[in-house]
Every structure is written in C-alpha cells, then in structure tokens.
XYZ file of C-alpha atoms in Angstrom:
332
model
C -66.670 179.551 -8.653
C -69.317 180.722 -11.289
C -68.338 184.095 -12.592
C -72.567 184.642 -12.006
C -71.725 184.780 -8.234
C -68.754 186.733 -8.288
C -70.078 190.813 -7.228
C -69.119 193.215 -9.881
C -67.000 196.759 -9.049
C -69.123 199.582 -9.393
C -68.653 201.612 -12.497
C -66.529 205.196 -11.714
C -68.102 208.224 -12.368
C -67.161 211.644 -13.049
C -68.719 214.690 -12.089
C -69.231 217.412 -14.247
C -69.222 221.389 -13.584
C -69.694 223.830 -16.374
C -70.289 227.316 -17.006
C -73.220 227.654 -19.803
C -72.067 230.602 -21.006
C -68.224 229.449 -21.540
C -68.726 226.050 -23.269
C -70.879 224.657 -26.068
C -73.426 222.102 -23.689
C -74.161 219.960 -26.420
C -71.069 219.093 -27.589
C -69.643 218.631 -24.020
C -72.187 216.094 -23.440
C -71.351 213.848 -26.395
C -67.868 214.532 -25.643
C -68.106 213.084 -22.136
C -70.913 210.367 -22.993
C -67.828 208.932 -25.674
C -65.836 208.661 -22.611
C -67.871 207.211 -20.588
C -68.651 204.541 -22.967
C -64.823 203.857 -23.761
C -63.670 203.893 -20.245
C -67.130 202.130 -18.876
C -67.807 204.799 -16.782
C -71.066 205.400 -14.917
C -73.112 208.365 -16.427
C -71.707 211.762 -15.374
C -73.783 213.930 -12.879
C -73.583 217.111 -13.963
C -73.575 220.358 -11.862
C -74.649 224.037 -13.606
C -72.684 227.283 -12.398
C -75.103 229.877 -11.435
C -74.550 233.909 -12.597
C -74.791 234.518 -8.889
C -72.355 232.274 -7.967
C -68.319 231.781 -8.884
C -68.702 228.433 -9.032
C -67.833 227.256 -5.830
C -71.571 225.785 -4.661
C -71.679 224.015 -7.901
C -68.461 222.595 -7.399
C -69.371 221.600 -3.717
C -72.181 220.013 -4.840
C -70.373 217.721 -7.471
C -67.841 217.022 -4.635
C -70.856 216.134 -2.438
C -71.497 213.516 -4.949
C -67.981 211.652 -4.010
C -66.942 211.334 -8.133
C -63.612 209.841 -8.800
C -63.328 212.984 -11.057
C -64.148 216.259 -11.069
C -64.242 217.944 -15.586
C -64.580 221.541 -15.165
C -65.431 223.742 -18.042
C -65.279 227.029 -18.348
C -63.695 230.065 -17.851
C -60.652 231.055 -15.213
C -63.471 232.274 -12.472
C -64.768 228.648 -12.722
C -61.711 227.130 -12.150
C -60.396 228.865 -9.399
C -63.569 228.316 -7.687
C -62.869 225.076 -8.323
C -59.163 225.024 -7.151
C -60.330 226.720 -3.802
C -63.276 224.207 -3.170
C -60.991 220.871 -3.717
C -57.857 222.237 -2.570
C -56.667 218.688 0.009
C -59.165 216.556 -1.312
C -56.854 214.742 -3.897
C -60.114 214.455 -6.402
C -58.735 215.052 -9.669
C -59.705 217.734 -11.508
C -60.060 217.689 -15.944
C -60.144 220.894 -17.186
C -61.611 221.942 -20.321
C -60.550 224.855 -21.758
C -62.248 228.278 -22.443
C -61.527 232.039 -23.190
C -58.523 233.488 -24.648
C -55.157 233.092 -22.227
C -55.645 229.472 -20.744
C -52.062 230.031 -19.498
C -52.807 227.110 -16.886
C -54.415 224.519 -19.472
C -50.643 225.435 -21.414
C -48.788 224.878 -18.451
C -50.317 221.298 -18.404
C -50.618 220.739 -21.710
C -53.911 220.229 -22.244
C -55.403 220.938 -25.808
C -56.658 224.490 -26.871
C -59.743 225.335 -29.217
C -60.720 221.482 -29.356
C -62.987 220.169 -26.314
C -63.318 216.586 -27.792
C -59.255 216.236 -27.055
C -59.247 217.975 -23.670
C -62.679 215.766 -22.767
C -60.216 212.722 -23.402
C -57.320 213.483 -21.362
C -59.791 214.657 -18.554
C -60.848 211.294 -18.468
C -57.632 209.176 -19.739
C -54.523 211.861 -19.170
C -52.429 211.228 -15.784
C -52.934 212.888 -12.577
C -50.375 215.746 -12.084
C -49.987 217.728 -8.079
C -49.808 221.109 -8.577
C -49.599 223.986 -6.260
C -52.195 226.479 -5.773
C -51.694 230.026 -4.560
C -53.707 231.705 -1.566
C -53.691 235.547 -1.840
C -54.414 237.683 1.289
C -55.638 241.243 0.365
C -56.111 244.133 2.250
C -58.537 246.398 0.942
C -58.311 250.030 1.757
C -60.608 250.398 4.056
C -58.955 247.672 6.553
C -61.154 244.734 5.059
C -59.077 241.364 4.290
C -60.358 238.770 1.970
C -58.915 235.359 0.958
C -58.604 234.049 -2.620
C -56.374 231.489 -4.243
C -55.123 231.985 -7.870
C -53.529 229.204 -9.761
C -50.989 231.400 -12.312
C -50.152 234.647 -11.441
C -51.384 237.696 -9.141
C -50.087 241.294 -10.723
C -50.149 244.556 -9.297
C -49.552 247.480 -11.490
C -49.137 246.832 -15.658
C -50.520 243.069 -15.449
C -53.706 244.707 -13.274
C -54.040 247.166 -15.822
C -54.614 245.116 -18.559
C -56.836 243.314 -16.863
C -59.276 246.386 -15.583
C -58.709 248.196 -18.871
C -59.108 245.475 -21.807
C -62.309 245.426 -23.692
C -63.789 241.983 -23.023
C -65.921 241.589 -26.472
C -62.587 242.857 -28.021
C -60.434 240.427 -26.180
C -63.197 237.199 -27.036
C -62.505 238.627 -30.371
C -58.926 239.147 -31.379
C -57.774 237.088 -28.140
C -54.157 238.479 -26.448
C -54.018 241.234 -29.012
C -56.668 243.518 -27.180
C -53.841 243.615 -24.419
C -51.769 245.936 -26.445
C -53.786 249.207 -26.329
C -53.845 249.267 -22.446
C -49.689 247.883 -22.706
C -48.777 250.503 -24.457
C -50.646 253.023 -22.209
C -49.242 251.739 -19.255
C -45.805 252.218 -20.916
C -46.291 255.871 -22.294
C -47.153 256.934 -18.827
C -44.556 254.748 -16.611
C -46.881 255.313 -13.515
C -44.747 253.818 -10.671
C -45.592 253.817 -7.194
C -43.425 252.675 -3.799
C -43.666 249.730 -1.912
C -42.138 247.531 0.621
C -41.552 243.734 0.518
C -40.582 241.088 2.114
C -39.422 237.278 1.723
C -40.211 235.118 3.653
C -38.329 235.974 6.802
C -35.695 238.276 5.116
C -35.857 241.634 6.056
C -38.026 244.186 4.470
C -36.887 246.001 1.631
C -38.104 249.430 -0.131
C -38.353 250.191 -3.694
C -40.169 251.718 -5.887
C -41.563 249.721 -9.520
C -44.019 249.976 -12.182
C -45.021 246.239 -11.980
C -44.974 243.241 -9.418
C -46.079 240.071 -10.755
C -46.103 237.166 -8.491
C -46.514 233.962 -9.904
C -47.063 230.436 -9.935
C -46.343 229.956 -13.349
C -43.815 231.976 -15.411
C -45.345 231.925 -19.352
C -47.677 234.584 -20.604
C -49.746 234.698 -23.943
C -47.525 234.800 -27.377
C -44.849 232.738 -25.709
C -43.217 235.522 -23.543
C -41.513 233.287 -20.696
C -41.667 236.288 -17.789
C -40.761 234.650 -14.724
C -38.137 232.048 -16.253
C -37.961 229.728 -12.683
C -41.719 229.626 -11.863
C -43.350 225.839 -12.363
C -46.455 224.763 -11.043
C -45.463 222.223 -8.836
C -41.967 222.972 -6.564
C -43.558 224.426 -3.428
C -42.305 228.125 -4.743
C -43.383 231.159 -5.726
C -41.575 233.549 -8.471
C -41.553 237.000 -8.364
C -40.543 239.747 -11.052
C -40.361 243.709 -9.977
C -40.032 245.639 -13.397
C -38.349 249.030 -12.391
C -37.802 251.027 -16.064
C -36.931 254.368 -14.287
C -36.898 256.952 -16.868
C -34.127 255.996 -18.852
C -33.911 252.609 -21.266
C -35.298 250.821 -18.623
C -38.261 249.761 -20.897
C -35.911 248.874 -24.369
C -34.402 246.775 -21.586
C -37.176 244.913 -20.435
C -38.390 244.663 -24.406
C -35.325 242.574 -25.054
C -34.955 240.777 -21.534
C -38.660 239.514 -22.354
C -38.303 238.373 -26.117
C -35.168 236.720 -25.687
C -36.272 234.664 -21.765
C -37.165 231.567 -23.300
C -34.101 231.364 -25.359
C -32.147 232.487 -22.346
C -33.587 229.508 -19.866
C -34.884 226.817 -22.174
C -31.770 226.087 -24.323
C -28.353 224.971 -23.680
C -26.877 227.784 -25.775
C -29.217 230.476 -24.450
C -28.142 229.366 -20.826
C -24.396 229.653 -21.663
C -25.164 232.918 -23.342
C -27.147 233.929 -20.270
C -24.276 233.480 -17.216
C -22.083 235.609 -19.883
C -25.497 238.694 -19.729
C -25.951 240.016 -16.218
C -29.652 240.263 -15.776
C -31.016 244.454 -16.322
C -31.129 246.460 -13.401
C -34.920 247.199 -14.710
C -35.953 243.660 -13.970
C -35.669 242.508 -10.165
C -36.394 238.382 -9.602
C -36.626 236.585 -6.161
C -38.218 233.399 -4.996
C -39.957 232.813 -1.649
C -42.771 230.391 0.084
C -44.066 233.668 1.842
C -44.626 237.081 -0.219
C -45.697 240.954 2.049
C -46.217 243.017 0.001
C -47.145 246.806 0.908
C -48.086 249.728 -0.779
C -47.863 253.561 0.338
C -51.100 254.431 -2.006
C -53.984 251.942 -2.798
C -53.186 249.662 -6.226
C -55.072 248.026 -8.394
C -54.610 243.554 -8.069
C -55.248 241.263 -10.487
C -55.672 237.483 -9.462
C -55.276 235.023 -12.905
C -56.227 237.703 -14.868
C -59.246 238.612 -13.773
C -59.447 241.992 -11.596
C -59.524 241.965 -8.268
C -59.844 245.718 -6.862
C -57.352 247.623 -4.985
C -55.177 246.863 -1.985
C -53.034 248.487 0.180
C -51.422 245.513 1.487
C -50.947 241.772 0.134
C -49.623 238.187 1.692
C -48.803 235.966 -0.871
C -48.432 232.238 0.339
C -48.031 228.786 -1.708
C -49.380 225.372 -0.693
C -47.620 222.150 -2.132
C -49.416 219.863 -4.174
C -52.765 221.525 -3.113
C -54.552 220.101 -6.504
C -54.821 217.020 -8.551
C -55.022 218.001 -12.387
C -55.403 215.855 -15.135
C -52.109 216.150 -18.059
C -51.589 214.646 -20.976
C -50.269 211.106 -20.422
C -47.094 212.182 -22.026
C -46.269 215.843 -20.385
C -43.451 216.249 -18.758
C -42.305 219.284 -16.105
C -40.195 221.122 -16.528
C-alpha cells in the first residue's frame, strides 16, 4: 500500500497555563516551542491566569481544549488551582517551577531556578500518581469552604510564617525571611487546645503549639519534619509539636536537624529504634484528620494563608493527579 494513502496520527499537543507575573513569557515560549519541535508536537495553546482569578478558569479552559498535557507555570496558588480543577481526569500535569519553597517540584524532582530543564521533563519526564489533599475548614462564623493542598496544611507556627513573612523579603533572600517570624513564634510559645481525631479512633485532647498535616514530609533547607509522609501511599502524616515550658523546644531543635539522618540511612535508623522519639513531638498517620479548636486559629494551606478556623477535616484521595518526574526519580 502507498505510504501516500496511509492517514497520518494527529500531532499531540500540550496545553499551557501560566501566571505572567511568576514566569519569564518569553523564555517559556522558546522553551516549549524546542519541545514541540523535538517531540513533533502540535503548537501549544496557551491559557493566561487572570489577577481575579486563582487559576482555576484558566485551567478549565486548557482542559476544555482536551491536551494530552497540561505545563503549568507559576506560583503554588496556580498549581493548586490546577490540582483541584484536574483532580480524576488522569491529564498529566508539567510543572514549572516558581517562587522560593517549591517543596512539591522537590518532592518530584523536577529542576529548580532553570525553566529550560523543567520545560523538558514536562514534556519528556514520566507520569507519576500522586495524592492530593482536600481540606474542609470551618470558619468562625459557621461558614465551610473546600480547598485541596498538595504538601502540607499548618495550624499554629507553620501559619505564622506564612501570615507574618514579608513577601518582597522572602522573593529576596528566599527561606531565610522565615526566621524572624520562627523565632517569634518560639519566644512567645503561644499554645492553644484542641481535640483530634483519626480516622475512626476516638477523640483525643491536647494542647500544642503547632499541627502540621501533611502530604509531604520535607521543608526548605532540608529539614525532613514529618519523616513517613510521601506523596503517593493513600496517607496523610501528622506532627503535633508540644514544647511545654521546659526543653521542649532544644528538643524539637535536635529531633528536626538530625530526621533525615534518623529515617534516610541505615545507621541513622539503627541509631533511631535505640532514641525514643521526644515527648515534645507527637506523630500519627490517618486517611481521615478532625481537627478542633476551643479559640479560632490561624490555617495555612501549601504555604499560602488561609484565615482562621475553628474546626478542620482533613481527607486524602489516592492517586488524584498525574505529574510529570524526571524519567529517573524514584519514591521513596
């Protein structure tokens, strides 16, 4: 049969969503037209977040469009409007990195600081399920809203940081403009009482400083917090930090420098059954998180901050999301 009469596939295409303000345009577009031409791909459409909108109608939009990819670039508002909008619709999503934490590009091991790399694996890396989180807030005056978070949702010192940092210092000097409102949050060891409960356990009462639930267990600078957490096991990780008023902080220090020796090397685990774990630092694991709260607290959802709650359900879905790795990532 003449290879004349034989129909052609249609070329894939990508769609593109990107925050102007987050990512250098220009060189996005060369980045991605390189790609395109290497992988004979179809010419991007591209999709332009609005400042009165997360994200999301841009990102429905590019869905609308039925790519066989999805690059998103910009910052961790972007994406989560992203993760929310594609959550079950097994469209793979390429992120391209922006701002200062990028704890979820790490997790994947994407490239930081260089958009022609992350541009490639978008378009070449392997697809990777991941598991998004759906928080369930109730505001103080009896509202609830919904929003997912991909990383980690803090109450407490993790929401402080994230109401109290100076943005143009943080764009600045990065995870470094963290340690003015750290070290306030220390000095004044607010705590405040709650009650929790996993999944169908009973309820307990305590009273902490700091709940971070998470998704992922890795902060900036390396610190491994929640040593169990992974992105992709159906779970969610807690950590209660309880200092009390004694050592309970010099505790914590060490617990948190030394984690990722603890749980990522053979000696560090041996030396780790031989340490019992601080009294300061409480860890559980659950599909289902209640949280509640005797006085309104301030949330934080992947960093960003989310207002104040009196009550919270934290809940997990399994291989929501379809991300784009490097070929040669590995979980953990």
């Amino acid at each position: 049969m003449s290879s004349d009469l034989i129909p052609s596939m249609p070329a894939r295409r990508a769609a593109v969503v990107f925050n102007p303000s987050k990512v250098q345009v220009a060189a996005l577009r060369t980045a991605v037209a390189t790609e395109e031409s290497a992988g004979a791909w179809a010419e991007s459409a591209w999709f332009e977040t609005s400042a009165a909108d997360d994200g999301r109608a841009a990102v429905l939009d590019a869905a609308a469009s039925e790519p066989e990819l999805i690059v998103v670039a910009g910052g961790d508002g972007t994406l989560r409007a992203a993760a929310e909008a594609l959550a079950g619709t097994g469209i793979p999503i390429g992120l391209i990195p922006s701002g200062t934490g990028n704890l979820f590009a790490r997790e994947l091991g994407l490239p930081l600081n260089n958009l022609r790399a992350a541009v490639t694996v978008a378009f070449t890396g392997r697809d990777r399920p991941v598991d998004l989180g759906l928080a369930t807030l109730e505001r103080p005056d009896g509202a609830s809203v919904e929003s997912a978070f991909l990383v980690m949702a803090g109450i407490g010192l993790d929401a402080q940081m994230a109401a109290k940092t100076n943005q143009e210092l943080k764009k600045r000097i990065g995870w470094l403009a963290y340690s003015d409102p750290i070290a306030r949050s220390i000095l004044g060891n607010r705590q405040f009482d709650l009650t929790f409960r996993l999944d169908d356990e009973p309820e307990v009462s305590t009273r902490a400083h700091t709940v971070i639930v998470g998704n992922s267990g890795s902060l900036t600078a390396g610190l491994l917090l929640i040593p169990a957490a992974t992105i992709d096991d159906g779970m969610l990780d807690a950590v209660i930090l309880r200092p009390g008023r004694g050592a309970g902080w010099t505790n914590i220090g060490y617990r948190l420098t030394f984690n990722r020796l603890l749980h990522r090397t053979g000696f560090g685990r041996f030396v780790g059954r031989l340490t019992p774990e601080p009294r300061a630092i409480r860890y559980a694991q659950a599909r289902k998180l209640q949280v509640r709260f005797e006085e309104p607290q301030e949330i934080q959802l992947d960093g960003d901050p989310n207002g104040s709650v009196i009550a919270a359900t934290l809940t997990v879905t399994h291989h929501a999301l379809t991300m784009r790795a490097r070929a040669e990532a590995r979980g953990r």
